[in-house]
Amino acid sequence: MARVVGTENVLPARVTARADGLATVRVGAATLLALDPLGEGAGDDVFACVRAEEVSLEPPDGAPTSARNRLAATVTAT
C-alpha cells in the first residue's frame, strides 16, 4: 500500500557524475548527491526531488550527522 507523506519539491537539475548507484547533480548553485535509478552517463537533465520529511534543520556548528547533503540556509519564519 502506498502512502503520501509531506511535500515534495521538484527542482530541475543536471547530472555531473555517476558512480556506485549515486548521481552527483547540480541544482542551481548547489551540488547534491542522490540515488541514481538510471545509471547512465553524465550531462543528463533530470529533476531532483526533495521530500519535506527528509529535511532536517541543524545549527551551523552542530555535530556531524549521517546526512548525505548539507546546505546553508536561513529560517525566515516559524
mmCIF file of C-alpha atoms in Angstrom:
data_model
loop_
_atom_site.group_PDB
_atom_site.id
_atom_site.type_symbol
_atom_site.label_atom_id
_atom_site.label_comp_id
_atom_site.label_asym_id
_atom_site.label_seq_id
_atom_site.Cartn_x
_atom_site.Cartn_y
_atom_site.Cartn_z
ATOM 1 C CA MET A 1 0.000 0.000 0.000
ATOM 2 C CA ALA A 2 1.390 3.407 -0.993
ATOM 3 C CA ARG A 3 1.161 6.428 1.264
ATOM 4 C CA VAL A 4 1.842 10.108 0.751
ATOM 5 C CA VAL A 5 3.831 11.941 3.403
ATOM 6 C CA GLY A 6 4.835 15.597 3.366
ATOM 7 C CA THR A 7 5.507 17.763 0.355
ATOM 8 C CA GLU A 8 7.943 17.005 -2.421
ATOM 9 C CA ASN A 9 9.912 19.820 -4.039
ATOM 10 C CA VAL A 10 10.804 19.072 -7.653
ATOM 11 C CA LEU A 11 13.786 21.032 -8.959
ATOM 12 C CA PRO A 12 15.431 20.974 -12.387
ATOM 13 C CA ALA A 13 18.973 19.580 -12.183
ATOM 14 C CA ARG A 14 21.840 18.326 -14.336
ATOM 15 C CA VAL A 15 23.816 15.142 -13.644
ATOM 16 C CA THR A 16 27.540 15.892 -13.400
ATOM 17 C CA ALA A 17 28.767 12.399 -12.427
ATOM 18 C CA ARG A 18 27.529 8.873 -11.692
ATOM 19 C CA ALA A 19 29.163 6.114 -9.641
ATOM 20 C CA ASP A 20 28.139 3.186 -7.457
ATOM 21 C CA GLY A 21 24.384 3.808 -7.746
ATOM 22 C CA LEU A 22 24.695 7.503 -6.856
ATOM 23 C CA ALA A 23 24.472 10.604 -9.040
ATOM 24 C CA THR A 24 26.078 13.969 -8.402
ATOM 25 C CA VAL A 25 23.602 16.598 -9.578
ATOM 26 C CA ARG A 26 23.841 20.362 -9.918
ATOM 27 C CA VAL A 27 20.708 22.174 -8.711
ATOM 28 C CA GLY A 28 21.149 25.927 -9.168
ATOM 29 C CA ALA A 29 24.296 26.811 -7.213
ATOM 30 C CA ALA A 30 24.140 23.627 -5.087
ATOM 31 C CA THR A 31 25.707 20.239 -5.757
ATOM 32 C CA LEU A 32 23.821 17.249 -4.322
ATOM 33 C CA LEU A 33 24.475 13.528 -4.092
ATOM 34 C CA ALA A 34 21.377 11.456 -4.904
ATOM 35 C CA LEU A 35 20.286 7.892 -5.521
ATOM 36 C CA ASP A 36 20.598 7.138 -9.228
ATOM 37 C CA PRO A 37 17.948 4.825 -10.675
ATOM 38 C CA LEU A 38 19.133 5.424 -14.268
ATOM 39 C CA GLY A 39 22.869 4.723 -14.096
ATOM 40 C CA GLU A 40 23.743 6.266 -17.456
ATOM 41 C CA GLY A 41 26.236 8.994 -18.442
ATOM 42 C CA ALA A 42 26.781 12.488 -17.053
ATOM 43 C CA GLY A 43 25.199 15.558 -18.644
ATOM 44 C CA ASP A 44 21.585 14.409 -18.407
ATOM 45 C CA ASP A 45 18.912 16.927 -17.450
ATOM 46 C CA VAL A 46 16.841 15.470 -14.599
ATOM 47 C CA PHE A 47 14.562 16.549 -11.766
ATOM 48 C CA ALA A 48 15.816 16.395 -8.169
ATOM 49 C CA CYS A 49 13.022 15.589 -5.722
ATOM 50 C CA VAL A 50 13.406 16.722 -2.111
ATOM 51 C CA ARG A 51 10.799 15.392 0.297
ATOM 52 C CA ALA A 52 9.919 17.545 3.296
ATOM 53 C CA GLU A 53 10.119 14.585 5.689
ATOM 54 C CA GLU A 54 13.737 14.038 4.617
ATOM 55 C CA VAL A 55 14.842 17.589 5.528
ATOM 56 C CA SER A 56 16.265 18.332 8.963
ATOM 57 C CA LEU A 57 17.412 21.661 10.375
ATOM 58 C CA GLU A 58 20.625 21.868 12.377
ATOM 59 C CA PRO A 59 22.662 24.752 13.781
ATOM 60 C CA PRO A 60 25.727 25.536 11.638
ATOM 61 C CA ASP A 61 28.062 24.437 14.427
ATOM 62 C CA GLY A 62 26.131 21.210 15.099
ATOM 63 C CA ALA A 63 27.754 17.813 15.344
ATOM 64 C CA PRO A 64 28.252 15.908 12.073
ATOM 65 C CA THR A 65 25.340 13.674 11.054
ATOM 66 C CA SER A 66 24.799 10.931 8.506
ATOM 67 C CA ALA A 67 23.114 13.428 6.156
ATOM 68 C CA ARG A 68 24.416 12.977 2.610
ATOM 69 C CA ASN A 69 23.798 16.619 1.641
ATOM 70 C CA ARG A 70 24.268 19.708 3.797
ATOM 71 C CA LEU A 71 23.150 23.141 2.587
ATOM 72 C CA ALA A 72 23.413 26.510 4.287
ATOM 73 C CA ALA A 73 20.021 28.157 4.807
ATOM 74 C CA THR A 74 18.233 30.874 6.763
ATOM 75 C CA VAL A 75 14.928 30.248 8.530
ATOM 76 C CA THR A 76 12.742 33.278 7.858
ATOM 77 C CA ALA A 77 9.550 32.199 9.693
ATOM 78 C CA THR A 78 8.407 29.535 12.131
#
